[in-house]
Amino acid sequence: MSTLSIHGSRGRGLHGQLVQQLGQMIVSGDLGADRPLVPEEIGQRFEVSRTVVRESLRVLEAKGLVSARPNVGTRVRPVSDWNLLDPDIIQWRAFGPQRDDQRRELSELRWTIEPLAARLAAGHGHGKARHELADRVAGMGHAVGQGDAIAFSRADAEFHALLIQMAGNRVLEHLSKIVAAALQDSDDLPSGCTPGNRASPAQHAQIVDALATGNGAAAEAAMRQLLTDHTEADPDCPRYASPDVGPVARPGPVNASEAAHGPGHATPSRPARVQDCSCS
């Protein structure tokens, strides 16, 4: 029997902790597709009430990770059914076996939407929003000067999310949270590797300047250049994984089948996440 003590769950109640634990186990592959999840056994294992288990499974069902049907019970769904744009799933995949695939997919998504968002944003007034973007650029510059990778990452994510919201397109606005989740790993440890970061605030400032003059083509071109430089950044400069998201614990079986036949495979320790030095 295991009480809930989960990395990445600071500030979460039992409900949030259980969602985090089960979500990580599903995304990591420890609970494979079509694996049954028995609520009573989950409650016993993690020493939580049936209400906590029931509400947690509902959250996972909304994310497409599990399905519940009469006479069948709750089972893990295949990857093709997951809501891959859900910020929690993005975070969980970032530390699982699909990490490299997700990194490529999110990079391609950004190339698709961010230059367009920059062009559209230039066609709107949004004076206050432009000032907020400038504040984020100033925050990035200050963070670089202080060697604070955490503050840089947060200001960077806020800049790109705000820019997409300025596009005046509700569909794109919905994707702003996805871009922020892709950019920001909260509580990343500073690596001290900042050459790419030092140029990044000036590149962001070029986008703000283009928006101020209403030059959509220039804003789009500046965003494309920023994304290009990010892609070409030195991949050997690491920033280590957030201490909030740790290894997935496997203290015991989740269902009767696993208890009888043993786990499908052990959970390897999560490698430190490697990111480009140059934030974009």
PDB file of C-alpha atoms in Angstrom:
ATOM      1  CA  MET A   1       0.000   0.000   0.000  1.00  0.00           C
ATOM      2  CA  SER A   2       1.379   3.413  -0.886  1.00  0.00           C
ATOM      3  CA  THR A   3       0.357   6.855   0.252  1.00  0.00           C
ATOM      4  CA  LEU A   4       0.494   9.628  -2.306  1.00  0.00           C
ATOM      5  CA  SER A   5       3.804  11.484  -2.286  1.00  0.00           C
ATOM      6  CA  ILE A   6       4.377  12.668  -5.805  1.00  0.00           C
ATOM      7  CA  HIS A   7       7.038  14.905  -7.297  1.00  0.00           C
ATOM      8  CA  GLY A   8       5.421  17.716  -9.250  1.00  0.00           C
ATOM      9  CA  SER A   9       2.425  17.937  -6.966  1.00  0.00           C
ATOM     10  CA  ARG A  10       3.357  20.786  -4.628  1.00  0.00           C
ATOM     11  CA  GLY A  11       0.204  22.717  -3.819  1.00  0.00           C
ATOM     12  CA  ARG A  12      -2.077  19.938  -5.092  1.00  0.00           C
ATOM     13  CA  GLY A  13      -4.664  18.122  -3.014  1.00  0.00           C
ATOM     14  CA  LEU A  14      -5.090  14.359  -3.017  1.00  0.00           C
ATOM     15  CA  HIS A  15      -7.248  14.595  -6.137  1.00  0.00           C
ATOM     16  CA  GLY A  16      -4.562  16.507  -8.059  1.00  0.00           C
ATOM     17  CA  GLN A  17      -1.823  14.207  -6.807  1.00  0.00           C
ATOM     18  CA  LEU A  18      -3.644  11.098  -7.968  1.00  0.00           C
ATOM     19  CA  VAL A  19      -4.330  12.620 -11.388  1.00  0.00           C
ATOM     20  CA  GLN A  20      -0.617  13.430 -11.656  1.00  0.00           C
ATOM     21  CA  GLN A  21       0.474   9.946 -10.584  1.00  0.00           C
ATOM     22  CA  LEU A  22      -1.859   7.988 -12.834  1.00  0.00           C
ATOM     23  CA  GLY A  23      -1.327  10.378 -15.738  1.00  0.00           C
ATOM     24  CA  GLN A  24       2.428   9.970 -15.542  1.00  0.00           C
ATOM     25  CA  MET A  25       2.113   6.193 -15.372  1.00  0.00           C
ATOM     26  CA  ILE A  26      -0.139   6.096 -18.437  1.00  0.00           C
ATOM     27  CA  VAL A  27       1.991   8.453 -20.522  1.00  0.00           C
ATOM     28  CA  SER A  28       5.222   6.689 -19.514  1.00  0.00           C
ATOM     29  CA  GLY A  29       3.779   3.390 -20.745  1.00  0.00           C
ATOM     30  CA  ASP A  30       3.672   1.695 -17.361  1.00  0.00           C
ATOM     31  CA  LEU A  31      -0.080   1.445 -17.777  1.00  0.00           C
ATOM     32  CA  GLY A  32      -0.436   0.441 -21.397  1.00  0.00           C
ATOM     33  CA  ALA A  33      -3.390   0.731 -23.727  1.00  0.00           C
ATOM     34  CA  ASP A  34      -6.456  -1.297 -22.727  1.00  0.00           C
ATOM     35  CA  ARG A  35      -5.076  -1.880 -19.214  1.00  0.00           C
ATOM     36  CA  PRO A  36      -8.003  -2.073 -16.745  1.00  0.00           C
ATOM     37  CA  LEU A  37      -8.037   0.359 -13.845  1.00  0.00           C
ATOM     38  CA  VAL A  38     -10.037  -0.893 -10.885  1.00  0.00           C
ATOM     39  CA  PRO A  39     -11.143   2.031  -8.689  1.00  0.00           C
ATOM     40  CA  GLU A  40     -11.302  -0.023  -5.495  1.00  0.00           C
ATOM     41  CA  GLU A  41      -7.737  -1.248  -5.935  1.00  0.00           C
ATOM     42  CA  ILE A  42      -6.451   2.228  -6.784  1.00  0.00           C
ATOM     43  CA  GLY A  43      -8.064   3.558  -3.610  1.00  0.00           C
ATOM     44  CA  GLN A  44      -6.500   0.831  -1.501  1.00  0.00           C
ATOM     45  CA  ARG A  45      -3.091   1.242  -3.047  1.00  0.00           C
ATOM     46  CA  PHE A  46      -2.904   5.004  -2.589  1.00  0.00           C
ATOM     47  CA  GLU A  47      -5.008   5.165   0.575  1.00  0.00           C
ATOM     48  CA  VAL A  48      -7.549   7.590  -0.845  1.00  0.00           C
ATOM     49  CA  SER A  49     -11.319   7.584  -0.830  1.00  0.00           C
ATOM     50  CA  ARG A  50     -13.539   6.306  -3.599  1.00  0.00           C
ATOM     51  CA  THR A  51     -14.603   9.898  -4.240  1.00  0.00           C
ATOM     52  CA  VAL A  52     -10.994  10.969  -4.887  1.00  0.00           C
ATOM     53  CA  VAL A  53     -10.460   8.018  -7.219  1.00  0.00           C
ATOM     54  CA  ARG A  54     -13.713   8.624  -9.078  1.00  0.00           C
ATOM     55  CA  GLU A  55     -13.019  12.341  -9.619  1.00  0.00           C
ATOM     56  CA  SER A  56      -9.427  11.645 -10.688  1.00  0.00           C
ATOM     57  CA  LEU A  57     -10.525   9.118 -13.284  1.00  0.00           C
ATOM     58  CA  ARG A  58     -13.058  11.623 -14.609  1.00  0.00           C
ATOM     59  CA  VAL A  59     -10.271  14.148 -15.148  1.00  0.00           C
ATOM     60  CA  LEU A  60      -8.172  11.557 -16.961  1.00  0.00           C
ATOM     61  CA  GLU A  61     -11.180  10.607 -19.067  1.00  0.00           C
ATOM     62  CA  ALA A  62     -11.634  14.256 -20.084  1.00  0.00           C
ATOM     63  CA  LYS A  63      -8.006  14.264 -21.219  1.00  0.00           C
ATOM     64  CA  GLY A  64      -8.643  11.182 -23.360  1.00  0.00           C
ATOM     65  CA  LEU A  65      -6.321   8.958 -21.320  1.00  0.00           C
ATOM     66  CA  VAL A  66      -8.955   6.521 -20.056  1.00  0.00           C
ATOM     67  CA  SER A  67     -12.486   5.488 -20.941  1.00  0.00           C
ATOM     68  CA  ALA A  68     -15.227   4.210 -18.672  1.00  0.00           C
ATOM     69  CA  ARG A  69     -18.049   2.032 -20.021  1.00  0.00           C
ATOM     70  CA  PRO A  70     -20.770  -0.011 -18.358  1.00  0.00           C
ATOM     71  CA  ASN A  71     -19.932  -3.715 -17.992  1.00  0.00           C
ATOM     72  CA  VAL A  72     -16.389  -2.990 -19.197  1.00  0.00           C
ATOM     73  CA  GLY A  73     -15.006  -0.706 -16.528  1.00  0.00           C
ATOM     74  CA  THR A  74     -12.261   1.890 -16.848  1.00  0.00           C
ATOM     75  CA  ARG A  75      -9.441   1.158 -19.270  1.00  0.00           C
ATOM     76  CA  VAL A  76      -6.434   3.024 -20.601  1.00  0.00           C
ATOM     77  CA  ARG A  77      -6.957   4.433 -24.089  1.00  0.00           C
ATOM     78  CA  PRO A  78      -4.369   4.335 -26.914  1.00  0.00           C
ATOM     79  CA  VAL A  79      -2.188   7.360 -27.681  1.00  0.00           C
ATOM     80  CA  SER A  80      -4.324   8.175 -30.719  1.00  0.00           C
ATOM     81  CA  ASP A  81      -7.191   9.062 -28.353  1.00  0.00           C
ATOM     82  CA  TRP A  82      -5.201  11.315 -26.010  1.00  0.00           C
ATOM     83  CA  ASN A  83      -5.685  15.083 -26.019  1.00  0.00           C
ATOM     84  CA  LEU A  84      -2.089  15.817 -26.959  1.00  0.00           C
ATOM     85  CA  LEU A  85      -2.704  19.563 -26.645  1.00  0.00           C
ATOM     86  CA  ASP A  86      -3.604  19.295 -22.960  1.00  0.00           C
ATOM     87  CA  PRO A  87      -0.927  21.155 -20.928  1.00  0.00           C
ATOM     88  CA  ASP A  88      -0.682  18.336 -18.359  1.00  0.00           C
ATOM     89  CA  ILE A  89      -0.155  15.723 -21.050  1.00  0.00           C
ATOM     90  CA  ILE A  90       2.465  17.937 -22.682  1.00  0.00           C
ATOM     91  CA  GLN A  91       4.313  18.070 -19.368  1.00  0.00           C
ATOM     92  CA  TRP A  92       4.030  14.332 -18.761  1.00  0.00           C
ATOM     93  CA  ARG A  93       5.161  13.436 -22.290  1.00  0.00           C
ATOM     94  CA  ALA A  94       8.169  15.735 -21.901  1.00  0.00           C
ATOM     95  CA  PHE A  95       9.624  13.268 -19.406  1.00  0.00           C
ATOM     96  CA  GLY A  96       8.510  10.024 -21.031  1.00  0.00           C
ATOM     97  CA  PRO A  97       9.493   7.857 -23.980  1.00  0.00           C
ATOM     98  CA  GLN A  98       7.610  10.138 -26.407  1.00  0.00           C
ATOM     99  CA  ARG A  99       9.697  13.155 -25.416  1.00  0.00           C
ATOM    100  CA  ASP A 100      11.588  13.531 -28.707  1.00  0.00           C
ATOM    101  CA  ASP A 101       8.474  13.040 -30.817  1.00  0.00           C
ATOM    102  CA  GLN A 102       6.629  15.680 -28.817  1.00  0.00           C
ATOM    103  CA  ARG A 103       9.488  18.141 -29.086  1.00  0.00           C
ATOM    104  CA  ARG A 104       9.427  17.821 -32.868  1.00  0.00           C
ATOM    105  CA  GLU A 105       5.638  18.025 -33.041  1.00  0.00           C
ATOM    106  CA  LEU A 106       5.428  21.136 -30.890  1.00  0.00           C
ATOM    107  CA  SER A 107       8.218  22.793 -32.846  1.00  0.00           C
ATOM    108  CA  GLU A 108       6.309  22.167 -36.076  1.00  0.00           C
ATOM    109  CA  LEU A 109       3.147  23.546 -34.480  1.00  0.00           C
ATOM    110  CA  ARG A 110       4.943  26.729 -33.479  1.00  0.00           C
ATOM    111  CA  TRP A 111       6.312  27.186 -37.003  1.00  0.00           C
ATOM    112  CA  THR A 112       2.759  26.894 -38.290  1.00  0.00           C
ATOM    113  CA  ILE A 113       1.011  29.339 -35.979  1.00  0.00           C
ATOM    114  CA  GLU A 114       3.454  31.874 -34.540  1.00  0.00           C
ATOM    115  CA  PRO A 115       4.563  33.695 -37.726  1.00  0.00           C
ATOM    116  CA  LEU A 116       0.893  33.986 -38.714  1.00  0.00           C
ATOM    117  CA  ALA A 117      -0.016  35.232 -35.245  1.00  0.00           C
ATOM    118  CA  ALA A 118       2.698  37.889 -35.452  1.00  0.00           C
ATOM    119  CA  ARG A 119       1.377  39.110 -38.804  1.00  0.00           C
ATOM    120  CA  LEU A 120      -2.208  39.239 -37.551  1.00  0.00           C
ATOM    121  CA  ALA A 121      -1.244  40.963 -34.303  1.00  0.00           C
ATOM    122  CA  ALA A 122       0.354  43.791 -36.275  1.00  0.00           C
ATOM    123  CA  GLY A 123      -3.042  44.584 -37.750  1.00  0.00           C
ATOM    124  CA  HIS A 124      -4.588  45.293 -34.365  1.00  0.00           C
ATOM    125  CA  GLY A 125      -4.035  48.261 -32.081  1.00  0.00           C
ATOM    126  CA  HIS A 126      -3.493  46.550 -28.727  1.00  0.00           C
ATOM    127  CA  GLY A 127      -1.373  49.386 -27.357  1.00  0.00           C
ATOM    128  CA  LYS A 128      -1.585  48.037 -23.830  1.00  0.00           C
ATOM    129  CA  ALA A 129      -0.699  44.522 -24.986  1.00  0.00           C
ATOM    130  CA  ARG A 130       2.358  45.837 -26.848  1.00  0.00           C
ATOM    131  CA  HIS A 131       3.534  47.481 -23.648  1.00  0.00           C
ATOM    132  CA  GLU A 132       3.082  44.161 -21.878  1.00  0.00           C
ATOM    133  CA  LEU A 133       5.161  42.463 -24.565  1.00  0.00           C
ATOM    134  CA  ALA A 134       7.869  45.098 -24.084  1.00  0.00           C
ATOM    135  CA  ASP A 135       7.772  44.401 -20.353  1.00  0.00           C
ATOM    136  CA  ARG A 136       8.358  40.706 -21.041  1.00  0.00           C
ATOM    137  CA  VAL A 137      11.318  41.577 -23.272  1.00  0.00           C
ATOM    138  CA  ALA A 138      12.747  43.734 -20.478  1.00  0.00           C
ATOM    139  CA  GLY A 139      12.211  40.834 -18.096  1.00  0.00           C
ATOM    140  CA  MET A 140      14.125  38.501 -20.413  1.00  0.00           C
ATOM    141  CA  GLY A 141      16.997  40.969 -20.635  1.00  0.00           C
ATOM    142  CA  HIS A 142      17.132  41.326 -16.864  1.00  0.00           C
ATOM    143  CA  ALA A 143      17.046  37.550 -16.429  1.00  0.00           C
ATOM    144  CA  VAL A 144      19.932  37.108 -18.850  1.00  0.00           C
ATOM    145  CA  GLY A 145      21.957  39.687 -16.940  1.00  0.00           C
ATOM    146  CA  GLN A 146      21.247  37.860 -13.684  1.00  0.00           C
ATOM    147  CA  GLY A 147      21.846  34.411 -15.171  1.00  0.00           C
ATOM    148  CA  ASP A 148      18.313  33.456 -14.108  1.00  0.00           C
ATOM    149  CA  ALA A 149      17.098  30.779 -16.539  1.00  0.00           C
ATOM    150  CA  ILE A 150      13.857  30.295 -14.620  1.00  0.00           C
ATOM    151  CA  ALA A 151      12.795  33.945 -14.924  1.00  0.00           C
ATOM    152  CA  PHE A 152      13.868  33.965 -18.568  1.00  0.00           C
ATOM    153  CA  SER A 153      11.772  30.914 -19.367  1.00  0.00           C
ATOM    154  CA  ARG A 154       8.695  32.378 -17.720  1.00  0.00           C
ATOM    155  CA  ALA A 155       8.997  35.759 -19.435  1.00  0.00           C
ATOM    156  CA  ASP A 156       9.616  34.014 -22.749  1.00  0.00           C
ATOM    157  CA  ALA A 157       6.535  31.809 -22.415  1.00  0.00           C
ATOM    158  CA  GLU A 158       4.375  34.775 -21.411  1.00  0.00           C
ATOM    159  CA  PHE A 159       5.617  36.793 -24.411  1.00  0.00           C
ATOM    160  CA  HIS A 160       4.666  34.146 -26.949  1.00  0.00           C
ATOM    161  CA  ALA A 161       1.317  33.348 -25.331  1.00  0.00           C
ATOM    162  CA  LEU A 162       0.400  37.041 -25.236  1.00  0.00           C
ATOM    163  CA  LEU A 163       1.452  37.571 -28.843  1.00  0.00           C
ATOM    164  CA  ILE A 164      -0.825  34.767 -30.022  1.00  0.00           C
ATOM    165  CA  GLN A 165      -3.696  36.231 -28.000  1.00  0.00           C
ATOM    166  CA  MET A 166      -3.136  39.555 -29.796  1.00  0.00           C
ATOM    167  CA  ALA A 167      -3.805  37.943 -33.183  1.00  0.00           C
ATOM    168  CA  GLY A 168      -7.556  38.437 -32.772  1.00  0.00           C
ATOM    169  CA  ASN A 169      -8.267  34.828 -33.723  1.00  0.00           C
ATOM    170  CA  ARG A 170     -10.075  32.757 -31.109  1.00  0.00           C
ATOM    171  CA  VAL A 171      -8.802  29.461 -32.453  1.00  0.00           C
ATOM    172  CA  LEU A 172      -5.218  30.690 -32.291  1.00  0.00           C
ATOM    173  CA  GLU A 173      -5.891  32.155 -28.852  1.00  0.00           C
ATOM    174  CA  HIS A 174      -6.870  28.702 -27.650  1.00  0.00           C
ATOM    175  CA  LEU A 175      -3.448  27.464 -28.749  1.00  0.00           C
ATOM    176  CA  SER A 176      -1.601  30.104 -26.728  1.00  0.00           C
ATOM    177  CA  LYS A 177      -1.661  27.873 -23.652  1.00  0.00           C
ATOM    178  CA  ILE A 178      -0.137  25.075 -25.703  1.00  0.00           C
ATOM    179  CA  VAL A 179       2.746  27.251 -26.825  1.00  0.00           C
ATOM    180  CA  ALA A 180       3.300  28.422 -23.247  1.00  0.00           C
ATOM    181  CA  ALA A 181       3.344  24.826 -22.014  1.00  0.00           C
ATOM    182  CA  ALA A 182       5.825  23.905 -24.737  1.00  0.00           C
ATOM    183  CA  LEU A 183       8.135  26.775 -23.817  1.00  0.00           C
ATOM    184  CA  GLN A 184       7.994  26.797 -20.050  1.00  0.00           C
ATOM    185  CA  ASP A 185       9.279  24.151 -17.685  1.00  0.00           C
ATOM    186  CA  SER A 186       8.713  25.900 -14.392  1.00  0.00           C
ATOM    187  CA  ASP A 187      11.520  25.669 -11.825  1.00  0.00           C
ATOM    188  CA  ASP A 188      14.159  24.656 -14.385  1.00  0.00           C
ATOM    189  CA  LEU A 189      17.581  24.934 -12.854  1.00  0.00           C
ATOM    190  CA  PRO A 190      19.803  27.581 -14.470  1.00  0.00           C
ATOM    191  CA  SER A 191      22.631  25.979 -16.389  1.00  0.00           C
ATOM    192  CA  GLY A 192      24.848  29.029 -16.764  1.00  0.00           C
ATOM    193  CA  CYS A 193      24.873  28.421 -20.498  1.00  0.00           C
ATOM    194  CA  THR A 194      23.523  31.667 -21.911  1.00  0.00           C
ATOM    195  CA  PRO A 195      25.141  32.606 -25.252  1.00  0.00           C
ATOM    196  CA  GLY A 196      21.927  32.066 -27.219  1.00  0.00           C
ATOM    197  CA  ASN A 197      19.827  33.774 -24.570  1.00  0.00           C
ATOM    198  CA  ARG A 198      21.861  36.981 -24.764  1.00  0.00           C
ATOM    199  CA  ALA A 199      20.714  37.626 -28.329  1.00  0.00           C
ATOM    200  CA  SER A 200      17.138  36.508 -27.732  1.00  0.00           C
ATOM    201  CA  PRO A 201      15.765  39.651 -26.006  1.00  0.00           C
ATOM    202  CA  ALA A 202      16.878  41.812 -28.938  1.00  0.00           C
ATOM    203  CA  GLN A 203      15.174  39.439 -31.374  1.00  0.00           C
ATOM    204  CA  HIS A 204      11.955  39.615 -29.388  1.00  0.00           C
ATOM    205  CA  ALA A 205      12.249  43.404 -29.339  1.00  0.00           C
ATOM    206  CA  GLN A 206      12.344  43.423 -33.143  1.00  0.00           C
ATOM    207  CA  ILE A 207       8.934  41.752 -33.165  1.00  0.00           C
ATOM    208  CA  VAL A 208       7.561  44.368 -30.764  1.00  0.00           C
ATOM    209  CA  ASP A 209       8.965  47.163 -32.966  1.00  0.00           C
ATOM    210  CA  ALA A 210       7.269  45.695 -36.031  1.00  0.00           C
ATOM    211  CA  LEU A 211       3.975  45.469 -34.168  1.00  0.00           C
ATOM    212  CA  ALA A 212       4.272  49.094 -33.071  1.00  0.00           C
ATOM    213  CA  THR A 213       4.495  50.239 -36.698  1.00  0.00           C
ATOM    214  CA  GLY A 214       1.745  47.877 -37.856  1.00  0.00           C
ATOM    215  CA  ASN A 215       4.159  46.122 -40.222  1.00  0.00           C
ATOM    216  CA  GLY A 216       2.760  42.600 -40.454  1.00  0.00           C
ATOM    217  CA  ALA A 217       5.354  41.349 -42.933  1.00  0.00           C
ATOM    218  CA  ALA A 218       8.211  42.539 -40.728  1.00  0.00           C
ATOM    219  CA  ALA A 219       6.620  40.994 -37.629  1.00  0.00           C
ATOM    220  CA  GLU A 220       6.197  37.673 -39.427  1.00  0.00           C
ATOM    221  CA  ALA A 221       9.764  37.748 -40.742  1.00  0.00           C
ATOM    222  CA  ALA A 222      11.170  38.574 -37.289  1.00  0.00           C
ATOM    223  CA  MET A 223       9.255  35.672 -35.764  1.00  0.00           C
ATOM    224  CA  ARG A 224      10.494  33.271 -38.442  1.00  0.00           C
ATOM    225  CA  GLN A 225      14.065  34.392 -37.789  1.00  0.00           C
ATOM    226  CA  LEU A 226      13.602  33.893 -34.060  1.00  0.00           C
ATOM    227  CA  LEU A 227      12.280  30.362 -34.566  1.00  0.00           C
ATOM    228  CA  THR A 228      15.072  29.604 -37.046  1.00  0.00           C
ATOM    229  CA  ASP A 229      17.758  30.694 -34.593  1.00  0.00           C
ATOM    230  CA  HIS A 230      16.081  28.638 -31.852  1.00  0.00           C
ATOM    231  CA  THR A 231      16.104  25.544 -34.066  1.00  0.00           C
ATOM    232  CA  GLU A 232      19.755  26.024 -34.937  1.00  0.00           C
ATOM    233  CA  ALA A 233      20.843  26.613 -31.333  1.00  0.00           C
ATOM    234  CA  ASP A 234      23.513  24.380 -29.840  1.00  0.00           C
ATOM    235  CA  PRO A 235      21.725  21.187 -28.682  1.00  0.00           C
ATOM    236  CA  ASP A 236      24.579  20.247 -26.340  1.00  0.00           C
ATOM    237  CA  CYS A 237      23.804  22.926 -23.788  1.00  0.00           C
ATOM    238  CA  PRO A 238      21.546  21.361 -21.122  1.00  0.00           C
ATOM    239  CA  ARG A 239      19.000  22.791 -18.760  1.00  0.00           C
ATOM    240  CA  TYR A 240      18.000  20.188 -16.282  1.00  0.00           C
ATOM    241  CA  ALA A 241      14.550  18.840 -15.611  1.00  0.00           C
ATOM    242  CA  SER A 242      12.255  20.478 -13.132  1.00  0.00           C
ATOM    243  CA  PRO A 243      12.529  18.942  -9.668  1.00  0.00           C
ATOM    244  CA  ASP A 244       8.732  19.097  -9.624  1.00  0.00           C
ATOM    245  CA  VAL A 245       8.414  16.182 -12.038  1.00  0.00           C
ATOM    246  CA  GLY A 246      10.226  13.161 -10.768  1.00  0.00           C
ATOM    247  CA  PRO A 247      10.328   9.449 -11.494  1.00  0.00           C
ATOM    248  CA  VAL A 248       7.056   7.595 -11.545  1.00  0.00           C
ATOM    249  CA  ALA A 249       6.783   5.379  -8.501  1.00  0.00           C
ATOM    250  CA  ARG A 250       5.587   1.812  -8.821  1.00  0.00           C
ATOM    251  CA  PRO A 251       5.026   0.660  -5.242  1.00  0.00           C
ATOM    252  CA  GLY A 252       2.433  -1.931  -6.169  1.00  0.00           C
ATOM    253  CA  PRO A 253      -0.067  -3.213  -8.739  1.00  0.00           C
ATOM    254  CA  VAL A 254      -2.899  -1.020  -9.947  1.00  0.00           C
ATOM    255  CA  ASN A 255      -5.313  -3.845 -10.725  1.00  0.00           C
ATOM    256  CA  ALA A 256      -5.905  -7.536 -10.134  1.00  0.00           C
ATOM    257  CA  SER A 257      -4.370  -8.564 -13.451  1.00  0.00           C
ATOM    258  CA  GLU A 258      -1.125  -6.775 -12.665  1.00  0.00           C
ATOM    259  CA  ALA A 259      -1.098  -8.277  -9.185  1.00  0.00           C
ATOM    260  CA  ALA A 260      -1.407 -11.745 -10.668  1.00  0.00           C
ATOM    261  CA  HIS A 261       0.976 -11.420 -13.610  1.00  0.00           C
ATOM    262  CA  GLY A 262       3.377  -8.683 -12.565  1.00  0.00           C
ATOM    263  CA  PRO A 263       4.068  -5.318 -14.147  1.00  0.00           C
ATOM    264  CA  GLY A 264       4.675  -5.068 -17.842  1.00  0.00           C
ATOM    265  CA  HIS A 265       8.019  -3.409 -17.306  1.00  0.00           C
ATOM    266  CA  ALA A 266       9.857  -1.368 -14.732  1.00  0.00           C
ATOM    267  CA  THR A 267       9.940   2.377 -14.872  1.00  0.00           C
ATOM    268  CA  PRO A 268      13.394   3.683 -15.744  1.00  0.00           C
ATOM    269  CA  SER A 269      14.677   6.761 -14.032  1.00  0.00           C
ATOM    270  CA  ARG A 270      13.768   9.873 -15.975  1.00  0.00           C
ATOM    271  CA  PRO A 271      16.738  11.407 -17.770  1.00  0.00           C
ATOM    272  CA  ALA A 272      17.529  15.062 -17.280  1.00  0.00           C
ATOM    273  CA  ARG A 273      15.696  17.009 -19.919  1.00  0.00           C
ATOM    274  CA  VAL A 274      17.899  18.709 -22.474  1.00  0.00           C
ATOM    275  CA  GLN A 275      16.755  21.943 -24.049  1.00  0.00           C
ATOM    276  CA  ASP A 276      18.326  24.411 -26.421  1.00  0.00           C
ATOM    277  CA  CYS A 277      20.259  27.222 -24.788  1.00  0.00           C
ATOM    278  CA  SER A 278      18.425  29.711 -26.957  1.00  0.00           C
ATOM    279  CA  CYS A 279      14.920  30.331 -25.743  1.00  0.00           C
ATOM    280  CA  SER A 280      12.603  31.709 -28.374  1.00  0.00           C
TER     281      SER A 280
END
